[in-house]
Amino acid sequence: MPKNITALRARSRELTKAHKMSIAGVAALGCCALAVTAAPSEAQSTVPHAAPAAAAQVELGNQPAKQIKASITDQMAASALKAEAIAAKQKAAAAASAKKAAPQQAAAQPQRPVAQRPAQQAASRSAERPQVRQAAPAPKSYANNVDGWIRQSLDIMAQKGIPGSYNGLYRNIMRESSGNPMAINNWDINAQNGIPSKGLLQVIQPTFNAYHVEGTSWNIYDPVANITAACNYAAHRYGSMDNVNSAY
């Protein structure tokens, strides 16, 4: 083989080996650069490859599942509240309508006859009625004679606290006037002085006026007024008409 051909082959092998070494060096430098770029910095926390997959939330569209569930719950609650508000409003409207219609229904309802009303209602009404006052007893009547005049005078004297008895009054009436209410003494000293004694118990006018009993007549000849005034005078002077046995 010629020398020049052997030399060319040897040179060709040398160039090929150099080229291979250059390419290997360039590849090694590229791998180092990629390794530096892909390696995490000290500020970043290293998380296992399985953690992101376990912690990741299931997403529907662009929202997490929890947010979608909360949104649906809020919508259902708002719908329920709205339904309750509508039901309450309808209930209030129905109550107002019933209240408004009640007076009209009551007016339209016919009244029951009095005979059909319950006995309890009739009893309560009769209990509410005021009790009818009983009429005052009729005034006591007295005979228009000496007996009746004495008895009427004694009732008045009892009310006024004037003492005296039937027998004491009767005895003095019979002695002074014999039971004549119009009797008058025109001859004694009183008559001479112009003030004669008058009536059943022969009382002068000044004495009658001074001892007149309220509720009786002011007529000195009235038998009851004459007796009560004379007994009032005798009670003040003698203690009672019962103590008088002569002119007084």
PDB file of C-alpha atoms in Angstrom:
ATOM      1  CA  MET A   1       0.000   0.000   0.000  1.00  0.00           C
ATOM      2  CA  PRO A   2       1.390   3.463  -0.732  1.00  0.00           C
ATOM      3  CA  LYS A   3       2.520   5.596   2.148  1.00  0.00           C
ATOM      4  CA  ASN A   4       0.381   8.537   1.277  1.00  0.00           C
ATOM      5  CA  ILE A   5      -2.835   6.408   1.551  1.00  0.00           C
ATOM      6  CA  THR A   6      -1.747   4.984   4.901  1.00  0.00           C
ATOM      7  CA  ALA A   7      -1.075   8.439   6.186  1.00  0.00           C
ATOM      8  CA  LEU A   8      -4.480   9.706   5.039  1.00  0.00           C
ATOM      9  CA  ARG A   9      -6.301   6.913   6.870  1.00  0.00           C
ATOM     10  CA  ALA A  10      -4.347   7.505  10.045  1.00  0.00           C
ATOM     11  CA  ARG A  11      -5.168  11.194   9.883  1.00  0.00           C
ATOM     12  CA  SER A  12      -8.776  10.442   9.212  1.00  0.00           C
ATOM     13  CA  ARG A  13      -8.970   8.320  12.348  1.00  0.00           C
ATOM     14  CA  GLU A  14      -7.351  11.058  14.382  1.00  0.00           C
ATOM     15  CA  LEU A  15      -9.869  13.685  13.147  1.00  0.00           C
ATOM     16  CA  THR A  16     -12.765  11.390  13.852  1.00  0.00           C
ATOM     17  CA  LYS A  17     -11.666  10.804  17.437  1.00  0.00           C
ATOM     18  CA  ALA A  18     -11.203  14.527  18.004  1.00  0.00           C
ATOM     19  CA  HIS A  19     -14.597  15.279  16.625  1.00  0.00           C
ATOM     20  CA  LYS A  20     -16.169  12.684  18.922  1.00  0.00           C
ATOM     21  CA  MET A  21     -14.519  14.152  21.983  1.00  0.00           C
ATOM     22  CA  SER A  22     -15.745  17.623  21.034  1.00  0.00           C
ATOM     23  CA  ILE A  23     -19.306  16.452  20.630  1.00  0.00           C
ATOM     24  CA  ALA A  24     -19.197  14.603  23.967  1.00  0.00           C
ATOM     25  CA  GLY A  25     -17.947  17.731  25.712  1.00  0.00           C
ATOM     26  CA  VAL A  26     -20.691  19.878  24.256  1.00  0.00           C
ATOM     27  CA  ALA A  27     -23.322  17.327  25.329  1.00  0.00           C
ATOM     28  CA  ALA A  28     -21.951  17.215  28.835  1.00  0.00           C
ATOM     29  CA  LEU A  29     -22.117  21.005  29.120  1.00  0.00           C
ATOM     30  CA  GLY A  30     -25.756  20.972  27.906  1.00  0.00           C
ATOM     31  CA  CYS A  31     -26.736  18.374  30.488  1.00  0.00           C
ATOM     32  CA  CYS A  32     -25.169  20.446  33.275  1.00  0.00           C
ATOM     33  CA  ALA A  33     -27.068  23.530  32.172  1.00  0.00           C
ATOM     34  CA  LEU A  34     -30.346  21.649  32.139  1.00  0.00           C
ATOM     35  CA  ALA A  35     -29.650  20.186  35.563  1.00  0.00           C
ATOM     36  CA  VAL A  36     -28.939  23.667  37.028  1.00  0.00           C
ATOM     37  CA  THR A  37     -32.109  25.095  35.498  1.00  0.00           C
ATOM     38  CA  ALA A  38     -34.359  22.259  36.701  1.00  0.00           C
ATOM     39  CA  ALA A  39     -32.928  22.108  40.269  1.00  0.00           C
ATOM     40  CA  PRO A  40     -35.108  23.942  42.915  1.00  0.00           C
ATOM     41  CA  SER A  41     -33.704  26.958  44.767  1.00  0.00           C
ATOM     42  CA  GLU A  42     -33.017  27.001  48.502  1.00  0.00           C
ATOM     43  CA  ALA A  43     -36.030  29.351  49.058  1.00  0.00           C
ATOM     44  CA  GLN A  44     -38.432  26.885  47.538  1.00  0.00           C
ATOM     45  CA  SER A  45     -39.695  24.063  49.768  1.00  0.00           C
ATOM     46  CA  THR A  46     -39.250  20.575  48.469  1.00  0.00           C
ATOM     47  CA  VAL A  47     -42.576  18.730  48.368  1.00  0.00           C
ATOM     48  CA  PRO A  48     -42.808  15.033  47.508  1.00  0.00           C
ATOM     49  CA  HIS A  49     -44.137  14.314  44.056  1.00  0.00           C
ATOM     50  CA  ALA A  50     -47.181  12.536  45.543  1.00  0.00           C
ATOM     51  CA  ALA A  51     -48.235  15.521  47.761  1.00  0.00           C
ATOM     52  CA  PRO A  52     -49.610  17.817  45.042  1.00  0.00           C
ATOM     53  CA  ALA A  53     -51.783  15.033  43.769  1.00  0.00           C
ATOM     54  CA  ALA A  54     -53.128  14.260  47.257  1.00  0.00           C
ATOM     55  CA  ALA A  55     -53.675  17.903  48.302  1.00  0.00           C
ATOM     56  CA  ALA A  56     -55.118  19.123  45.041  1.00  0.00           C
ATOM     57  CA  GLN A  57     -58.823  19.946  45.151  1.00  0.00           C
ATOM     58  CA  VAL A  58     -61.207  18.549  42.617  1.00  0.00           C
ATOM     59  CA  GLU A  59     -62.172  21.412  40.368  1.00  0.00           C
ATOM     60  CA  LEU A  60     -65.320  21.763  38.280  1.00  0.00           C
ATOM     61  CA  GLY A  61     -64.770  24.352  35.597  1.00  0.00           C
ATOM     62  CA  ASN A  62     -62.773  27.106  37.303  1.00  0.00           C
ATOM     63  CA  GLN A  63     -64.292  26.734  40.849  1.00  0.00           C
ATOM     64  CA  PRO A  64     -63.429  24.254  43.603  1.00  0.00           C
ATOM     65  CA  ALA A  65     -66.069  21.682  44.586  1.00  0.00           C
ATOM     66  CA  LYS A  66     -66.455  23.179  48.095  1.00  0.00           C
ATOM     67  CA  GLN A  67     -67.314  26.624  46.722  1.00  0.00           C
ATOM     68  CA  ILE A  68     -69.910  25.142  44.345  1.00  0.00           C
ATOM     69  CA  LYS A  69     -71.534  23.188  47.198  1.00  0.00           C
ATOM     70  CA  ALA A  70     -71.717  26.312  49.422  1.00  0.00           C
ATOM     71  CA  SER A  71     -73.240  28.327  46.595  1.00  0.00           C
ATOM     72  CA  ILE A  72     -75.962  25.701  46.022  1.00  0.00           C
ATOM     73  CA  THR A  73     -76.739  25.573  49.783  1.00  0.00           C
ATOM     74  CA  ASP A  74     -77.082  29.375  49.954  1.00  0.00           C
ATOM     75  CA  GLN A  75     -79.443  29.376  46.990  1.00  0.00           C
ATOM     76  CA  MET A  76     -81.625  26.683  48.586  1.00  0.00           C
ATOM     77  CA  ALA A  77     -81.740  28.573  51.909  1.00  0.00           C
ATOM     78  CA  ALA A  78     -82.723  31.817  50.161  1.00  0.00           C
ATOM     79  CA  SER A  79     -85.478  29.996  48.257  1.00  0.00           C
ATOM     80  CA  ALA A  80     -86.809  28.460  51.501  1.00  0.00           C
ATOM     81  CA  LEU A  81     -86.876  31.854  53.241  1.00  0.00           C
ATOM     82  CA  LYS A  82     -88.639  33.408  50.283  1.00  0.00           C
ATOM     83  CA  ALA A  83     -91.255  30.632  50.315  1.00  0.00           C
ATOM     84  CA  GLU A  84     -91.797  31.099  54.070  1.00  0.00           C
ATOM     85  CA  ALA A  85     -92.219  34.875  53.625  1.00  0.00           C
ATOM     86  CA  ILE A  86     -94.805  34.340  50.868  1.00  0.00           C
ATOM     87  CA  ALA A  87     -96.714  31.818  53.020  1.00  0.00           C
ATOM     88  CA  ALA A  88     -96.717  34.198  56.015  1.00  0.00           C
ATOM     89  CA  LYS A  89     -97.959  37.049  53.847  1.00  0.00           C
ATOM     90  CA  GLN A  90    -100.769  34.885  52.449  1.00  0.00           C
ATOM     91  CA  LYS A  91    -101.730  33.763  55.974  1.00  0.00           C
ATOM     92  CA  ALA A  92    -101.861  37.383  57.229  1.00  0.00           C
ATOM     93  CA  ALA A  93    -103.976  38.419  54.248  1.00  0.00           C
ATOM     94  CA  ALA A  94    -106.403  35.553  54.903  1.00  0.00           C
ATOM     95  CA  ALA A  95    -106.691  36.485  58.595  1.00  0.00           C
ATOM     96  CA  ALA A  96    -107.362  40.146  57.750  1.00  0.00           C
ATOM     97  CA  SER A  97    -110.004  39.137  55.229  1.00  0.00           C
ATOM     98  CA  ALA A  98    -111.713  36.851  57.757  1.00  0.00           C
ATOM     99  CA  LYS A  99    -111.684  39.577  60.416  1.00  0.00           C
ATOM    100  CA  LYS A 100    -113.187  42.053  57.989  1.00  0.00           C
ATOM    101  CA  ALA A 101    -115.906  39.626  56.934  1.00  0.00           C
ATOM    102  CA  ALA A 102    -116.838  38.611  60.526  1.00  0.00           C
ATOM    103  CA  PRO A 103    -119.073  41.668  61.327  1.00  0.00           C
ATOM    104  CA  GLN A 104    -120.906  41.268  58.039  1.00  0.00           C
ATOM    105  CA  GLN A 105    -121.535  37.580  58.710  1.00  0.00           C
ATOM    106  CA  ALA A 106    -122.733  38.356  62.231  1.00  0.00           C
ATOM    107  CA  ALA A 107    -125.107  41.015  60.909  1.00  0.00           C
ATOM    108  CA  ALA A 108    -126.427  38.683  58.250  1.00  0.00           C
ATOM    109  CA  GLN A 109    -126.985  35.849  60.726  1.00  0.00           C
ATOM    110  CA  PRO A 110    -130.621  35.880  61.954  1.00  0.00           C
ATOM    111  CA  GLN A 111    -131.277  36.392  65.648  1.00  0.00           C
ATOM    112  CA  ARG A 112    -132.771  33.480  67.521  1.00  0.00           C
ATOM    113  CA  PRO A 113    -136.198  33.965  69.021  1.00  0.00           C
ATOM    114  CA  VAL A 114    -136.341  34.803  72.689  1.00  0.00           C
ATOM    115  CA  ALA A 115    -137.975  31.460  73.434  1.00  0.00           C
ATOM    116  CA  GLN A 116    -134.966  29.574  72.040  1.00  0.00           C
ATOM    117  CA  ARG A 117    -132.319  31.405  74.039  1.00  0.00           C
ATOM    118  CA  PRO A 118    -130.562  29.311  76.666  1.00  0.00           C
ATOM    119  CA  ALA A 119    -132.032  29.333  80.119  1.00  0.00           C
ATOM    120  CA  GLN A 120    -128.638  30.233  81.559  1.00  0.00           C
ATOM    121  CA  GLN A 121    -128.585  33.473  79.562  1.00  0.00           C
ATOM    122  CA  ALA A 122    -132.043  34.386  80.807  1.00  0.00           C
ATOM    123  CA  ALA A 123    -131.004  33.631  84.378  1.00  0.00           C
ATOM    124  CA  SER A 124    -127.874  35.791  84.118  1.00  0.00           C
ATOM    125  CA  ARG A 125    -129.899  38.685  82.752  1.00  0.00           C
ATOM    126  CA  SER A 126    -132.418  38.463  85.525  1.00  0.00           C
ATOM    127  CA  ALA A 127    -129.548  38.385  88.015  1.00  0.00           C
ATOM    128  CA  GLU A 128    -128.122  41.581  86.504  1.00  0.00           C
ATOM    129  CA  ARG A 129    -131.396  43.452  86.907  1.00  0.00           C
ATOM    130  CA  PRO A 130    -131.420  45.724  89.927  1.00  0.00           C
ATOM    131  CA  GLN A 131    -133.502  44.562  92.806  1.00  0.00           C
ATOM    132  CA  VAL A 132    -136.784  46.375  93.045  1.00  0.00           C
ATOM    133  CA  ARG A 133    -136.883  48.360  96.223  1.00  0.00           C
ATOM    134  CA  GLN A 134    -139.682  47.430  98.492  1.00  0.00           C
ATOM    135  CA  ALA A 135    -142.141  50.171  99.093  1.00  0.00           C
ATOM    136  CA  ALA A 136    -141.756  51.947 102.370  1.00  0.00           C
ATOM    137  CA  PRO A 137    -144.287  50.836 104.915  1.00  0.00           C
ATOM    138  CA  ALA A 138    -147.383  52.937 105.106  1.00  0.00           C
ATOM    139  CA  PRO A 139    -147.278  55.525 107.841  1.00  0.00           C
ATOM    140  CA  LYS A 140    -148.756  54.395 111.094  1.00  0.00           C
ATOM    141  CA  SER A 141    -152.323  55.497 111.501  1.00  0.00           C
ATOM    142  CA  TYR A 142    -153.822  56.769 114.742  1.00  0.00           C
ATOM    143  CA  ALA A 143    -157.414  57.217 115.827  1.00  0.00           C
ATOM    144  CA  ASN A 144    -158.679  60.776 115.862  1.00  0.00           C
ATOM    145  CA  ASN A 145    -159.450  60.759 119.575  1.00  0.00           C
ATOM    146  CA  VAL A 146    -157.706  61.144 122.914  1.00  0.00           C
ATOM    147  CA  ASP A 147    -156.300  57.614 122.738  1.00  0.00           C
ATOM    148  CA  GLY A 148    -154.928  58.129 119.228  1.00  0.00           C
ATOM    149  CA  TRP A 149    -153.491  61.573 120.079  1.00  0.00           C
ATOM    150  CA  ILE A 150    -151.701  60.250 123.158  1.00  0.00           C
ATOM    151  CA  ARG A 151    -150.225  57.291 121.262  1.00  0.00           C
ATOM    152  CA  GLN A 152    -149.027  59.447 118.382  1.00  0.00           C
ATOM    153  CA  SER A 153    -147.455  61.921 120.829  1.00  0.00           C
ATOM    154  CA  LEU A 154    -145.698  59.102 122.696  1.00  0.00           C
ATOM    155  CA  ASP A 155    -144.117  57.853 119.397  1.00  0.00           C
ATOM    156  CA  ILE A 156    -142.800  61.348 118.629  1.00  0.00           C
ATOM    157  CA  MET A 157    -141.567  61.776 122.202  1.00  0.00           C
ATOM    158  CA  ALA A 158    -139.724  58.454 121.974  1.00  0.00           C
ATOM    159  CA  GLN A 159    -137.914  59.641 118.822  1.00  0.00           C
ATOM    160  CA  LYS A 160    -136.938  62.940 120.505  1.00  0.00           C
ATOM    161  CA  GLY A 161    -136.001  61.412 123.857  1.00  0.00           C
ATOM    162  CA  ILE A 162    -138.813  63.064 125.813  1.00  0.00           C
ATOM    163  CA  PRO A 163    -139.963  60.960 128.816  1.00  0.00           C
ATOM    164  CA  GLY A 164    -143.611  60.210 129.615  1.00  0.00           C
ATOM    165  CA  SER A 165    -146.141  57.387 129.850  1.00  0.00           C
ATOM    166  CA  TYR A 166    -149.628  56.815 128.573  1.00  0.00           C
ATOM    167  CA  ASN A 167    -151.115  56.936 132.036  1.00  0.00           C
ATOM    168  CA  GLY A 168    -149.302  60.152 132.979  1.00  0.00           C
ATOM    169  CA  LEU A 169    -150.471  61.918 129.817  1.00  0.00           C
ATOM    170  CA  TYR A 170    -154.042  60.644 130.060  1.00  0.00           C
ATOM    171  CA  ARG A 171    -154.424  61.649 133.716  1.00  0.00           C
ATOM    172  CA  ASN A 172    -153.237  65.250 133.135  1.00  0.00           C
ATOM    173  CA  ILE A 173    -155.300  65.662 129.939  1.00  0.00           C
ATOM    174  CA  MET A 174    -158.480  64.644 131.694  1.00  0.00           C
ATOM    175  CA  ARG A 175    -157.774  67.028 134.605  1.00  0.00           C
ATOM    176  CA  GLU A 176    -156.831  70.039 132.441  1.00  0.00           C
ATOM    177  CA  SER A 177    -159.295  69.851 129.515  1.00  0.00           C
ATOM    178  CA  SER A 178    -161.457  66.714 129.861  1.00  0.00           C
ATOM    179  CA  GLY A 179    -160.055  65.666 126.500  1.00  0.00           C
ATOM    180  CA  ASN A 180    -161.249  68.778 124.575  1.00  0.00           C
ATOM    181  CA  PRO A 181    -158.472  69.994 122.209  1.00  0.00           C
ATOM    182  CA  MET A 182    -160.258  73.388 121.783  1.00  0.00           C
ATOM    183  CA  ALA A 183    -160.480  74.081 125.535  1.00  0.00           C
ATOM    184  CA  ILE A 184    -159.434  77.582 126.724  1.00  0.00           C
ATOM    185  CA  ASN A 185    -159.163  79.101 130.203  1.00  0.00           C
ATOM    186  CA  ASN A 186    -160.394  82.664 130.289  1.00  0.00           C
ATOM    187  CA  TRP A 187    -160.541  83.188 134.058  1.00  0.00           C
ATOM    188  CA  ASP A 188    -157.152  82.224 135.642  1.00  0.00           C
ATOM    189  CA  ILE A 189    -154.199  84.505 136.175  1.00  0.00           C
ATOM    190  CA  ASN A 190    -152.803  83.754 132.738  1.00  0.00           C
ATOM    191  CA  ALA A 191    -156.075  84.871 131.143  1.00  0.00           C
ATOM    192  CA  GLN A 192    -155.977  88.028 133.297  1.00  0.00           C
ATOM    193  CA  ASN A 193    -152.476  88.668 131.948  1.00  0.00           C
ATOM    194  CA  GLY A 194    -153.764  88.224 128.360  1.00  0.00           C
ATOM    195  CA  ILE A 195    -152.174  84.876 127.672  1.00  0.00           C
ATOM    196  CA  PRO A 196    -154.853  82.285 128.449  1.00  0.00           C
ATOM    197  CA  SER A 197    -154.070  78.562 128.641  1.00  0.00           C
ATOM    198  CA  LYS A 198    -155.195  76.536 125.601  1.00  0.00           C
ATOM    199  CA  GLY A 199    -155.575  72.987 124.313  1.00  0.00           C
ATOM    200  CA  LEU A 200    -155.557  69.517 125.846  1.00  0.00           C
ATOM    201  CA  LEU A 201    -152.852  70.273 128.412  1.00  0.00           C
ATOM    202  CA  GLN A 202    -153.672  73.987 128.816  1.00  0.00           C
ATOM    203  CA  VAL A 203    -150.404  75.498 127.608  1.00  0.00           C
ATOM    204  CA  ILE A 204    -149.889  79.259 127.203  1.00  0.00           C
ATOM    205  CA  GLN A 205    -148.603  80.500 123.874  1.00  0.00           C
ATOM    206  CA  PRO A 206    -145.076  81.549 125.002  1.00  0.00           C
ATOM    207  CA  THR A 207    -144.472  78.114 126.582  1.00  0.00           C
ATOM    208  CA  PHE A 208    -145.791  76.369 123.479  1.00  0.00           C
ATOM    209  CA  ASN A 209    -143.470  78.408 121.236  1.00  0.00           C
ATOM    210  CA  ALA A 210    -140.431  77.809 123.477  1.00  0.00           C
ATOM    211  CA  TYR A 211    -140.916  74.033 123.780  1.00  0.00           C
ATOM    212  CA  HIS A 212    -142.435  73.258 120.411  1.00  0.00           C
ATOM    213  CA  VAL A 213    -141.249  69.876 119.087  1.00  0.00           C
ATOM    214  CA  GLU A 214    -139.950  69.781 115.530  1.00  0.00           C
ATOM    215  CA  GLY A 215    -142.147  67.811 113.158  1.00  0.00           C
ATOM    216  CA  THR A 216    -145.418  68.842 114.797  1.00  0.00           C
ATOM    217  CA  SER A 217    -147.812  71.608 113.923  1.00  0.00           C
ATOM    218  CA  TRP A 218    -147.323  75.204 115.132  1.00  0.00           C
ATOM    219  CA  ASN A 219    -151.032  75.423 115.873  1.00  0.00           C
ATOM    220  CA  ILE A 220    -151.445  75.422 119.650  1.00  0.00           C
ATOM    221  CA  TYR A 221    -154.863  73.782 119.294  1.00  0.00           C
ATOM    222  CA  ASP A 222    -153.469  70.819 117.383  1.00  0.00           C
ATOM    223  CA  PRO A 223    -153.814  67.940 119.921  1.00  0.00           C
ATOM    224  CA  VAL A 224    -150.521  66.151 119.094  1.00  0.00           C
ATOM    225  CA  ALA A 225    -148.504  69.382 118.943  1.00  0.00           C
ATOM    226  CA  ASN A 226    -150.066  70.583 122.229  1.00  0.00           C
ATOM    227  CA  ILE A 227    -149.328  67.304 124.065  1.00  0.00           C
ATOM    228  CA  THR A 228    -145.689  67.006 122.877  1.00  0.00           C
ATOM    229  CA  ALA A 229    -144.853  70.659 123.652  1.00  0.00           C
ATOM    230  CA  ALA A 230    -146.401  70.392 127.153  1.00  0.00           C
ATOM    231  CA  CYS A 231    -144.524  67.113 127.848  1.00  0.00           C
ATOM    232  CA  ASN A 232    -141.264  68.700 126.624  1.00  0.00           C
ATOM    233  CA  TYR A 233    -141.794  71.623 129.031  1.00  0.00           C
ATOM    234  CA  ALA A 234    -142.688  69.239 131.931  1.00  0.00           C
ATOM    235  CA  ALA A 235    -139.558  67.134 131.248  1.00  0.00           C
ATOM    236  CA  HIS A 236    -137.362  70.236 131.569  1.00  0.00           C
ATOM    237  CA  ARG A 237    -139.136  71.522 134.714  1.00  0.00           C
ATOM    238  CA  TYR A 238    -140.363  68.399 136.531  1.00  0.00           C
ATOM    239  CA  GLY A 239    -138.464  65.559 134.885  1.00  0.00           C
ATOM    240  CA  SER A 240    -141.566  64.084 133.207  1.00  0.00           C
ATOM    241  CA  MET A 241    -145.275  64.720 132.754  1.00  0.00           C
ATOM    242  CA  ASP A 242    -145.748  61.662 134.978  1.00  0.00           C
ATOM    243  CA  ASN A 243    -144.551  63.824 137.906  1.00  0.00           C
ATOM    244  CA  VAL A 244    -147.273  66.484 137.360  1.00  0.00           C
ATOM    245  CA  ASN A 245    -150.414  66.023 139.446  1.00  0.00           C
ATOM    246  CA  SER A 246    -151.814  69.560 139.472  1.00  0.00           C
ATOM    247  CA  ALA A 247    -151.589  72.829 137.664  1.00  0.00           C
ATOM    248  CA  TYR A 248    -148.153  73.353 136.292  1.00  0.00           C
TER     249      TYR A 248
END
